[in-house]
PDB file of C-alpha atoms in Angstrom:
ATOM      1  CA  LEU A  14       5.926  83.450 -10.479  1.00 90.00           C
ATOM      2  CA  GLY A  15       8.336  86.146  -9.963  1.00 91.00           C
ATOM      3  CA  LEU A  16       6.062  89.325 -10.421  1.00 91.00           C
ATOM      4  CA  ALA A  17       2.963  87.847  -8.375  1.00 92.00           C
ATOM      5  CA  LEU A  18       6.301  87.454  -5.285  1.00 93.00           C
ATOM      6  CA  ASN A  19       7.410  91.169  -5.341  1.00 92.00           C
ATOM      7  CA  THR A  20       3.405  92.683  -5.121  1.00 92.00           C
ATOM      8  CA  LEU A  21       2.480  90.199  -2.029  1.00 93.00           C
ATOM      9  CA  LEU A  22       5.725  91.040  -0.674  1.00 93.00           C
ATOM     10  CA  LYS A  23       5.346  94.654  -1.466  1.00 93.00           C
ATOM     11  CA  LYS A  24       1.871  94.629   0.006  1.00 93.00           C
ATOM     12  CA  HIS A  25       3.439  93.753   3.292  1.00 93.00           C
ATOM     13  CA  HIS A  26       5.340  96.557   2.583  1.00 93.00           C
ATOM     14  CA  GLN A  27       9.371  94.993   2.507  1.00 92.00           C
ATOM     15  CA  LYS A  28      10.951  96.332  -0.555  1.00 93.00           C
ATOM     16  CA  VAL A  29      11.917  93.428  -2.495  1.00 95.00           C
ATOM     17  CA  ILE A  30      14.795  93.272  -5.346  1.00 95.00           C
ATOM     18  CA  ALA A  31      14.359  91.413  -8.444  1.00 95.00           C
ATOM     19  CA  VAL A  32      16.933  89.780 -10.373  1.00 96.00           C
ATOM     20  CA  HIS A  33      15.700  88.491 -13.618  1.00 95.00           C
ATOM     21  CA  LYS A  34      17.725  85.878 -15.907  1.00 93.00           C
ATOM     22  CA  GLY A  35      19.851  87.956 -19.195  1.00 93.00           C
ATOM     23  CA  LYS A  36      23.409  88.192 -21.364  1.00 93.00           C
ATOM     24  CA  LYS A  37      24.478  90.473 -19.923  1.00 95.00           C
ATOM     25  CA  TYR A  38      24.818  92.263 -16.005  1.00 96.00           C
ATOM     26  CA  ALA A  39      22.406  95.623 -15.894  1.00 96.00           C
ATOM     27  CA  LYS A  40      21.025  98.107 -13.235  1.00 95.00           C
ATOM     28  CA  GLN A  41      17.139  98.245 -14.782  1.00 94.00           C
ATOM     29  CA  SER A  42      16.416 100.540 -11.802  1.00 92.00           C
ATOM     30  CA  GLN A  43      17.071 101.042  -7.908  1.00 90.00           C
ATOM     31  CA  TYR A  44      15.895  97.158  -7.431  1.00 94.00           C
ATOM     32  CA  LYS A  45      16.198  95.046 -10.881  1.00 95.00           C
ATOM     33  CA  TYR A  46      19.279  94.579 -11.423  1.00 97.00           C
ATOM     34  CA  THR A  47      19.407  91.408 -14.389  1.00 97.00           C
ATOM     35  CA  ILE A  48      22.370  89.144 -14.606  1.00 96.00           C
ATOM     36  CA  ASN A  49      23.186  85.446 -16.869  1.00 95.00           C
ATOM     37  CA  PRO A  50      22.905  82.532 -14.570  1.00 92.00           C
ATOM     38  CA  TYR A  51      25.938  80.789 -17.012  1.00 93.00           C
ATOM     39  CA  ASP A  52      28.033  83.577 -14.918  1.00 95.00           C
ATOM     40  CA  LYS A  53      29.839  83.724 -11.842  1.00 95.00           C
ATOM     41  CA  GLU A  54      31.329  87.596 -12.163  1.00 96.00           C
ATOM     42  CA  HIS A  55      27.568  88.640 -12.609  1.00 97.00           C
ATOM     43  CA  TYR A  56      26.218  86.673  -8.933  1.00 96.00           C
ATOM     44  CA  ALA A  57      30.142  88.949  -7.537  1.00 95.00           C
ATOM     45  CA  ARG A  58      28.596  91.972  -9.172  1.00 95.00           C
ATOM     46  CA  LEU A  59      25.812  91.718  -8.006  1.00 95.00           C
ATOM     47  CA  HIS A  60      26.371  91.232  -3.974  1.00 93.00           C
ATOM     48  CA  ASN A  61      28.331  93.899  -3.950  1.00 93.00           C
ATOM     49  CA  GLU A  62      26.841  96.793  -5.077  1.00 94.00           C
ATOM     50  CA  LEU A  63      24.229  95.635  -2.811  1.00 93.00           C
ATOM     51  CA  LYS A  64      25.973  95.177  -0.153  1.00 90.00           C
ATOM     52  CA  SER A  65      27.787  99.022  -0.990  1.00 91.00           C
ATOM     53  CA  LEU A  66      24.340 100.471  -1.121  1.00 92.00           C
ATOM     54  CA  LEU A  67      24.126  98.476   2.521  1.00 90.00           C
ATOM     55  CA  LEU A  68      21.472  96.256   0.699  1.00 90.00           C
ATOM     56  CA  ILE A  69      21.714  92.792   2.443  1.00 86.00           C
ATOM     57  CA  PRO A  70      18.722  90.479   2.002  1.00 90.00           C
ATOM     58  CA  ALA A  71      16.724  88.765   4.655  1.00 89.00           C
ATOM     59  CA  TYR A  72      16.027  86.606   2.443  1.00 91.00           C
ATOM     60  CA  VAL A  73      17.112  85.204  -1.264  1.00 94.00           C
ATOM     61  CA  VAL A  74      13.900  83.053  -3.394  1.00 95.00           C
ATOM     62  CA  HIS A  75      15.557  81.361  -5.714  1.00 96.00           C
ATOM     63  CA  LEU A  76      13.080  80.896  -8.988  1.00 95.00           C
ATOM     64  CA  PHE A  77      16.210  79.902 -12.225  1.00 94.00           C
ATOM     65  CA  SER A  78      15.209  76.348 -12.411  1.00 92.00           C
ATOM     66  CA  LEU A  79      11.525  76.412 -12.998  1.00 90.00           C
ATOM     67  CA  THR A  80      10.528  75.174 -16.009  1.00 84.00           C
ATOM     68  CA  THR A  81       6.719  76.052 -17.622  1.00 74.00           C
ATOM     69  CA  ASN A  82       6.617  73.073 -19.378  1.00 61.00           C
ATOM     70  CA  ARG A  83       8.739  69.469 -19.470  1.00 55.00           C
ATOM     71  CA  LYS A  84      10.463  69.437 -22.837  1.00 53.00           C
ATOM     72  CA  ILE A  85      12.132  66.347 -24.063  1.00 46.00           C
ATOM     73  CA  LEU A  86      16.297  66.247 -23.013  1.00 51.00           C
ATOM     74  CA  ARG A  87      18.404  68.198 -25.557  1.00 52.00           C
ATOM     75  CA  GLN A  88      22.000  68.630 -24.514  1.00 50.00           C
ATOM     76  CA  ARG A  89      22.375  72.230 -25.109  1.00 54.00           C
ATOM     77  CA  HIS A  90      18.728  71.447 -22.813  1.00 75.00           C
ATOM     78  CA  SER A  91      20.070  69.638 -20.214  1.00 80.00           C
ATOM     79  CA  GLU A  92      23.393  71.493 -20.177  1.00 83.00           C
ATOM     80  CA  LEU A  93      21.114  74.986 -19.385  1.00 85.00           C
ATOM     81  CA  VAL A  94      18.908  73.215 -16.056  1.00 88.00           C
ATOM     82  CA  GLN A  95      22.821  72.824 -14.926  1.00 92.00           C
ATOM     83  CA  TYR A  96      23.657  76.616 -15.009  1.00 92.00           C
ATOM     84  CA  GLU A  97      20.426  77.419 -13.573  1.00 93.00           C
ATOM     85  CA  GLY A  98      20.072  75.196 -11.376  1.00 93.00           C
ATOM     86  CA  PHE A  99      22.650  73.412  -9.663  1.00 95.00           C
ATOM     87  CA  ASN A 100      25.476  75.901 -10.638  1.00 95.00           C
ATOM     88  CA  SER A 101      23.498  78.865  -9.498  1.00 96.00           C
ATOM     89  CA  LEU A 102      22.959  77.708  -6.104  1.00 96.00           C
ATOM     90  CA  LEU A 103      26.514  77.271  -6.004  1.00 95.00           C
ATOM     91  CA  TYR A 104      27.817  80.730  -7.333  1.00 96.00           C
ATOM     92  CA  TYR A 105      25.178  82.331  -5.162  1.00 95.00           C
ATOM     93  CA  ALA A 106      27.014  80.097  -2.151  1.00 93.00           C
ATOM     94  CA  GLN A 107      30.075  81.294  -3.463  1.00 93.00           C
ATOM     95  CA  THR A 108      29.604  85.043  -4.095  1.00 92.00           C
ATOM     96  CA  PHE A 109      26.893  85.704  -1.344  1.00 91.00           C
ATOM     97  CA  LEU A 110      27.355  83.726   2.091  1.00 90.00           C
ATOM     98  CA  SER A 111      31.138  84.357   1.815  1.00 83.00           C
ATOM     99  CA  ASP A 112      32.266  87.413   3.508  1.00 77.00           C
ATOM    100  CA  ILE A 113      29.070  88.350   5.662  1.00 72.00           C
ATOM    101  CA  SER A 114      27.696  87.394   8.923  1.00 74.00           C
ATOM    102  CA  ILE A 115      24.066  88.176   8.215  1.00 75.00           C
ATOM    103  CA  LYS A 116      23.169  85.670   6.700  1.00 81.00           C
ATOM    104  CA  PRO A 117      20.181  85.888   4.728  1.00 89.00           C
ATOM    105  CA  GLY A 118      17.484  82.613   4.706  1.00 89.00           C
ATOM    106  CA  LEU A 119      16.967  80.607   1.520  1.00 93.00           C
ATOM    107  CA  ILE A 120      13.761  79.389  -0.623  1.00 94.00           C
ATOM    108  CA  VAL A 121      14.578  77.954  -3.992  1.00 96.00           C
ATOM    109  CA  VAL A 122      11.468  77.103  -4.959  1.00 95.00           C
ATOM    110  CA  SER A 123      11.768  73.679  -8.494  1.00 94.00           C
ATOM    111  CA  ASN A 124       9.025  71.675 -10.036  1.00 92.00           C
ATOM    112  CA  HIS A 125       9.589  67.895 -11.911  1.00 91.00           C
ATOM    113  CA  LEU A 126      12.185  66.415  -9.433  1.00 91.00           C
ATOM    114  CA  LYS A 127      10.325  65.033  -6.894  1.00 91.00           C
ATOM    115  CA  LYS A 128       7.553  62.266  -7.368  1.00 90.00           C
ATOM    116  CA  VAL A 129       4.956  62.355  -5.045  1.00 91.00           C
ATOM    117  CA  LEU A 130       2.285  60.680  -6.680  1.00 90.00           C
ATOM    118  CA  LEU A 131       1.972  58.299  -9.289  1.00 90.00           C
ATOM    119  CA  ASN A 132       1.148  61.479 -12.360  1.00 88.00           C
ATOM    120  CA  ASP A 133       4.217  62.835 -11.756  1.00 89.00           C
ATOM    121  CA  LYS A 134       6.197  64.045 -14.111  1.00 87.00           C
ATOM    122  CA  ILE A 135       9.852  64.559 -13.154  1.00 87.00           C
ATOM    123  CA  ILE A 136      13.498  66.167 -14.407  1.00 88.00           C
ATOM    124  CA  PRO A 137      16.635  63.726 -13.838  1.00 88.00           C
ATOM    125  CA  GLU A 138      18.600  66.553 -14.488  1.00 89.00           C
ATOM    126  CA  LYS A 139      17.136  68.863 -12.182  1.00 91.00           C
ATOM    127  CA  THR A 140      17.647  66.228  -9.215  1.00 92.00           C
ATOM    128  CA  THR A 141      21.671  67.797  -8.630  1.00 94.00           C
ATOM    129  CA  MET A 142      19.776  71.233  -7.019  1.00 94.00           C
ATOM    130  CA  LEU A 143      19.744  69.070  -4.319  1.00 94.00           C
ATOM    131  CA  GLY A 144      23.273  68.449  -3.634  1.00 94.00           C
ATOM    132  CA  PRO A 145      24.031  71.863  -2.673  1.00 94.00           C
ATOM    133  CA  PHE A 146      21.349  73.234  -1.335  1.00 95.00           C
ATOM    134  CA  MET A 147      21.396  70.329   1.530  1.00 92.00           C
ATOM    135  CA  ALA A 148      25.718  71.668   1.847  1.00 92.00           C
ATOM    136  CA  ILE A 149      24.940  75.252   1.582  1.00 92.00           C
ATOM    137  CA  PRO A 150      23.215  75.585   5.336  1.00 89.00           C
ATOM    138  CA  TYR A 151      26.221  73.106   7.118  1.00 87.00           C
ATOM    139  CA  GLU A 152      28.459  75.201   5.067  1.00 88.00           C
ATOM    140  CA  TYR A 153      27.690  79.129   5.405  1.00 88.00           C
ATOM    141  CA  GLU A 154      25.407  78.007   8.715  1.00 84.00           C
ATOM    142  CA  LEU A 155      22.157  79.530   7.754  1.00 84.00           C
ATOM    143  CA  ASN A 156      19.425  79.758  10.063  1.00 79.00           C
ATOM    144  CA  LYS A 157      16.532  78.796   7.350  1.00 86.00           C
ATOM    145  CA  ALA A 158      16.751  77.498   4.311  1.00 90.00           C
ATOM    146  CA  ARG A 159      13.891  75.927   1.883  1.00 92.00           C
ATOM    147  CA  PHE A 160      13.383  73.581  -1.175  1.00 95.00           C
ATOM    148  CA  ILE A 161       9.418  73.952  -2.406  1.00 95.00           C
ATOM    149  CA  ASP A 162       8.631  71.736  -5.416  1.00 95.00           C
ATOM    150  CA  ILE A 163       5.539  73.137  -6.946  1.00 93.00           C
ATOM    151  CA  GLU A 164       2.722  71.826  -9.265  1.00 89.00           C
ATOM    152  CA  TYR A 165       3.784  75.381 -11.696  1.00 85.00           C
ATOM    153  CA  SER A 166       1.276  76.557 -14.506  1.00 81.00           C
ATOM    154  CA  LYS A 167       0.737  80.149 -15.391  1.00 77.00           C
ATOM    155  CA  LYS A 168      -3.300  79.650 -13.848  1.00 79.00           C
ATOM    156  CA  SER A 169      -1.799  79.381 -10.286  1.00 85.00           C
ATOM    157  CA  ILE A 170       0.516  81.757  -9.881  1.00 89.00           C
ATOM    158  CA  ARG A 171      -0.954  83.455  -7.761  1.00 90.00           C
ATOM    159  CA  ASP A 172      -1.118  80.721  -5.026  1.00 90.00           C
ATOM    160  CA  HIS A 173       2.536  79.447  -5.886  1.00 91.00           C
ATOM    161  CA  ALA A 174       3.185  82.866  -4.564  1.00 93.00           C
ATOM    162  CA  LYS A 175       1.282  82.739  -1.554  1.00 92.00           C
ATOM    163  CA  ILE A 176       2.782  79.004  -0.516  1.00 91.00           C
ATOM    164  CA  VAL A 177       6.456  80.802  -0.827  1.00 92.00           C
ATOM    165  CA  PHE A 178       5.772  83.903   1.207  1.00 92.00           C
ATOM    166  CA  ASP A 179       3.473  81.284   3.830  1.00 90.00           C
ATOM    167  CA  GLU A 180       7.337  79.050   3.564  1.00 88.00           C
ATOM    168  CA  MET A 181       9.050  82.136   4.503  1.00 88.00           C
ATOM    169  CA  LEU A 182       7.279  82.447   7.639  1.00 85.00           C
ATOM    170  CA  LEU A 183       7.570  79.486   8.877  1.00 80.00           C
ATOM    171  CA  PRO A 184      10.459  78.677  11.784  1.00 71.00           C
ATOM    172  CA  VAL A 185      12.564  75.835  11.173  1.00 60.00           C
ATOM    173  CA  SER A 186      14.310  74.429  13.812  1.00 52.00           C
ATOM    174  CA  ASP A 187      17.175  72.240  12.212  1.00 47.00           C
ATOM    175  CA  ALA A 188      18.964  73.182   8.625  1.00 43.00           C
ATOM    176  CA  LEU A 189      17.210  69.917   6.674  1.00 49.00           C
ATOM    177  CA  ASP A 190      14.445  69.233   9.561  1.00 63.00           C
ATOM    178  CA  ASP A 191      11.276  70.402   7.339  1.00 76.00           C
ATOM    179  CA  SER A 192      13.139  71.583   4.499  1.00 88.00           C
ATOM    180  CA  ILE A 193      12.761  69.655   1.569  1.00 92.00           C
ATOM    181  CA  ILE A 194       8.460  69.616   1.061  1.00 93.00           C
ATOM    182  CA  ALA A 195       6.806  69.169  -2.240  1.00 94.00           C
ATOM    183  CA  TYR A 196       3.020  70.417  -2.813  1.00 94.00           C
ATOM    184  CA  ARG A 197       0.619  68.891  -4.418  1.00 91.00           C
ATOM    185  CA  ARG A 198      -3.384  70.197  -5.355  1.00 87.00           C
ATOM    186  CA  GLN A 199      -2.763  72.402  -2.626  1.00 85.00           C
ATOM    187  CA  GLN A 200      -1.263  69.584   0.249  1.00 91.00           C
ATOM    188  CA  ARG A 201       1.760  70.502   1.623  1.00 92.00           C
ATOM    189  CA  TYR A 202       4.285  67.532   1.857  1.00 93.00           C
ATOM    190  CA  VAL A 203       7.708  66.825   3.875  1.00 91.00           C
ATOM    191  CA  GLN A 204      10.355  64.614   3.138  1.00 89.00           C
ATOM    192  CA  SER A 205      11.592  62.253   6.014  1.00 85.00           C
ATOM    193  CA  TYR A 206      13.798  59.481   6.617  1.00 82.00           C
ATOM    194  CA  GLN A 207      12.278  56.263   8.445  1.00 81.00           C
ATOM    195  CA  GLU A 208      14.667  53.429  10.964  1.00 81.00           C
ATOM    196  CA  ILE A 209      14.925  51.038   9.474  1.00 77.00           C
ATOM    197  CA  PHE A 210      17.124  47.887  12.118  1.00 74.00           C
ATOM    198  CA  PHE A 211      18.257  45.406  10.816  1.00 65.00           C
ATOM    199  CA  ASP A 212      18.321  41.562  12.245  1.00 66.00           C
ATOM    200  CA  ILE A 213      21.482  40.551  11.797  1.00 57.00           C
ATOM    201  CA  GLU A 214      20.313  36.705  13.573  1.00 60.00           C
ATOM    202  CA  LYS A 215      16.942  36.627  12.011  1.00 61.00           C
ATOM    203  CA  ASN A 216      18.921  37.479   7.784  1.00 57.00           C
ATOM    204  CA  ILE A 217      21.953  35.652   8.847  1.00 52.00           C
ATOM    205  CA  GLY A 218      21.959  33.197   4.731  1.00 53.00           C
ATOM    206  CA  ILE A 219      21.461  36.888   3.545  1.00 51.00           C
ATOM    207  CA  ALA A 220      24.260  37.749   2.355  1.00 49.00           C
ATOM    208  CA  SER A 221      25.340  34.173   0.197  1.00 48.00           C
ATOM    209  CA  SER A 222      21.452  34.269  -1.103  1.00 57.00           C
ATOM    210  CA  ILE A 223      21.684  37.892  -3.145  1.00 72.00           C
ATOM    211  CA  PHE A 224      24.577  36.329  -5.480  1.00 76.00           C
ATOM    212  CA  LYS A 225      22.831  33.972  -8.670  1.00 79.00           C
ATOM    213  CA  GLN A 226      23.767  30.791  -9.120  1.00 80.00           C
ATOM    214  CA  GLN A 227      25.777  30.152 -11.306  1.00 84.00           C
ATOM    215  CA  GLY A 228      25.900  34.426 -12.897  1.00 86.00           C
ATOM    216  CA  THR A 229      28.426  35.804 -14.375  1.00 90.00           C
ATOM    217  CA  TYR A 230      29.326  38.542 -13.056  1.00 90.00           C
ATOM    218  CA  LEU A 231      31.979  42.073 -14.525  1.00 91.00           C
ATOM    219  CA  ILE A 232      34.257  44.023 -12.029  1.00 90.00           C
ATOM    220  CA  SER A 233      36.018  47.088 -14.267  1.00 89.00           C
ATOM    221  CA  GLY A 234      39.331  48.016 -12.336  1.00 83.00           C
ATOM    222  CA  GLY A 235      39.282  43.909 -10.838  1.00 78.00           C
ATOM    223  CA  PHE A 236      42.877  43.941 -10.722  1.00 85.00           C
ATOM    224  CA  GLY A 237      43.210  46.789  -7.975  1.00 82.00           C
ATOM    225  CA  ARG A 238      43.170  45.839  -4.204  1.00 83.00           C
ATOM    226  CA  LEU A 239      39.753  47.353  -3.691  1.00 87.00           C
ATOM    227  CA  GLY A 240      38.522  44.874  -6.829  1.00 86.00           C
ATOM    228  CA  LEU A 241      40.734  41.597  -6.384  1.00 89.00           C
ATOM    229  CA  THR A 242      38.786  42.420  -2.302  1.00 89.00           C
ATOM    230  CA  ILE A 243      34.963  42.419  -3.929  1.00 88.00           C
ATOM    231  CA  ALA A 244      36.242  39.946  -6.502  1.00 88.00           C
ATOM    232  CA  LYS A 245      37.976  37.352  -3.253  1.00 88.00           C
ATOM    233  CA  HIS A 246      34.403  37.941  -1.244  1.00 86.00           C
ATOM    234  CA  ILE A 247      32.387  37.157  -3.888  1.00 84.00           C
ATOM    235  CA  ALA A 248      33.386  33.925  -4.918  1.00 85.00           C
ATOM    236  CA  GLU A 249      33.174  32.542  -1.974  1.00 84.00           C
ATOM    237  CA  GLN A 250      29.480  33.416  -1.859  1.00 77.00           C
ATOM    238  CA  GLU A 251      28.779  31.408  -3.683  1.00 75.00           C
ATOM    239  CA  THR A 252      31.499  28.989  -5.198  1.00 77.00           C
ATOM    240  CA  SER A 253      30.000  28.186  -9.267  1.00 84.00           C
ATOM    241  CA  ILE A 254      29.500  31.554 -10.659  1.00 87.00           C
ATOM    242  CA  LYS A 255      32.364  33.685 -13.078  1.00 90.00           C
ATOM    243  CA  ILE A 256      34.266  36.243 -12.187  1.00 90.00           C
ATOM    244  CA  ILE A 257      35.257  38.581 -15.127  1.00 91.00           C
ATOM    245  CA  LEU A 258      37.803  40.795 -14.334  1.00 91.00           C
ATOM    246  CA  LEU A 259      38.431  44.190 -16.210  1.00 90.00           C
ATOM    247  CA  GLY A 260      41.968  46.240 -16.489  1.00 85.00           C
ATOM    248  CA  ARG A 261      43.360  49.602 -17.374  1.00 79.00           C
ATOM    249  CA  SER A 262      46.104  49.102 -19.920  1.00 74.00           C
TER     250      SER A 262
END
């Protein structure tokens, strides 16, 4: 996908700096680098070199977390997912965005992250990426940030590249407005929130109905001030339940 996007951008007369994953930091050519996603110093070194060459990107497109197939995650692979996703975004923000006045737009592309259709398969470990992604625009005052979840396949790489290119051209009115999206079967889905109003008078008895009669509830840290307060509240709602308080010793 990176190569296809590179080709598409160059067709539109854009200068592209390609950064590949590898074990060691290396400058392979004028606009081609290799870094180790595990090493934060590689991000800082790349930033310093680009800054010294006056190569401040208008956009950063993050593709490190794309996976070509869905594996059963072992501990080692799960750790790799974090470094290529959550940690990579964190390292990028801490090194590239901390000392420049012109903030490049950020587009993060991943897959197996959002369950949009019934047959979508997700990798839960990838969802941690949304944490830094949603914080970065506020922490560093980015004008544009988008997270794109796609159905990644090698047969559709050109289509994916066109999607990313088009998203770079679309305006964003707010830091998190229209910023988390997914593409399924050429359809664009936007994450949104619906406000729900709670009618207190209509649901006056709902507090007691959530506790099961003669049920048993365990509260870890139950001997602390908060634990005791929660236990007291539960006991007041339903007198037939049993409460187990668990504390450290």
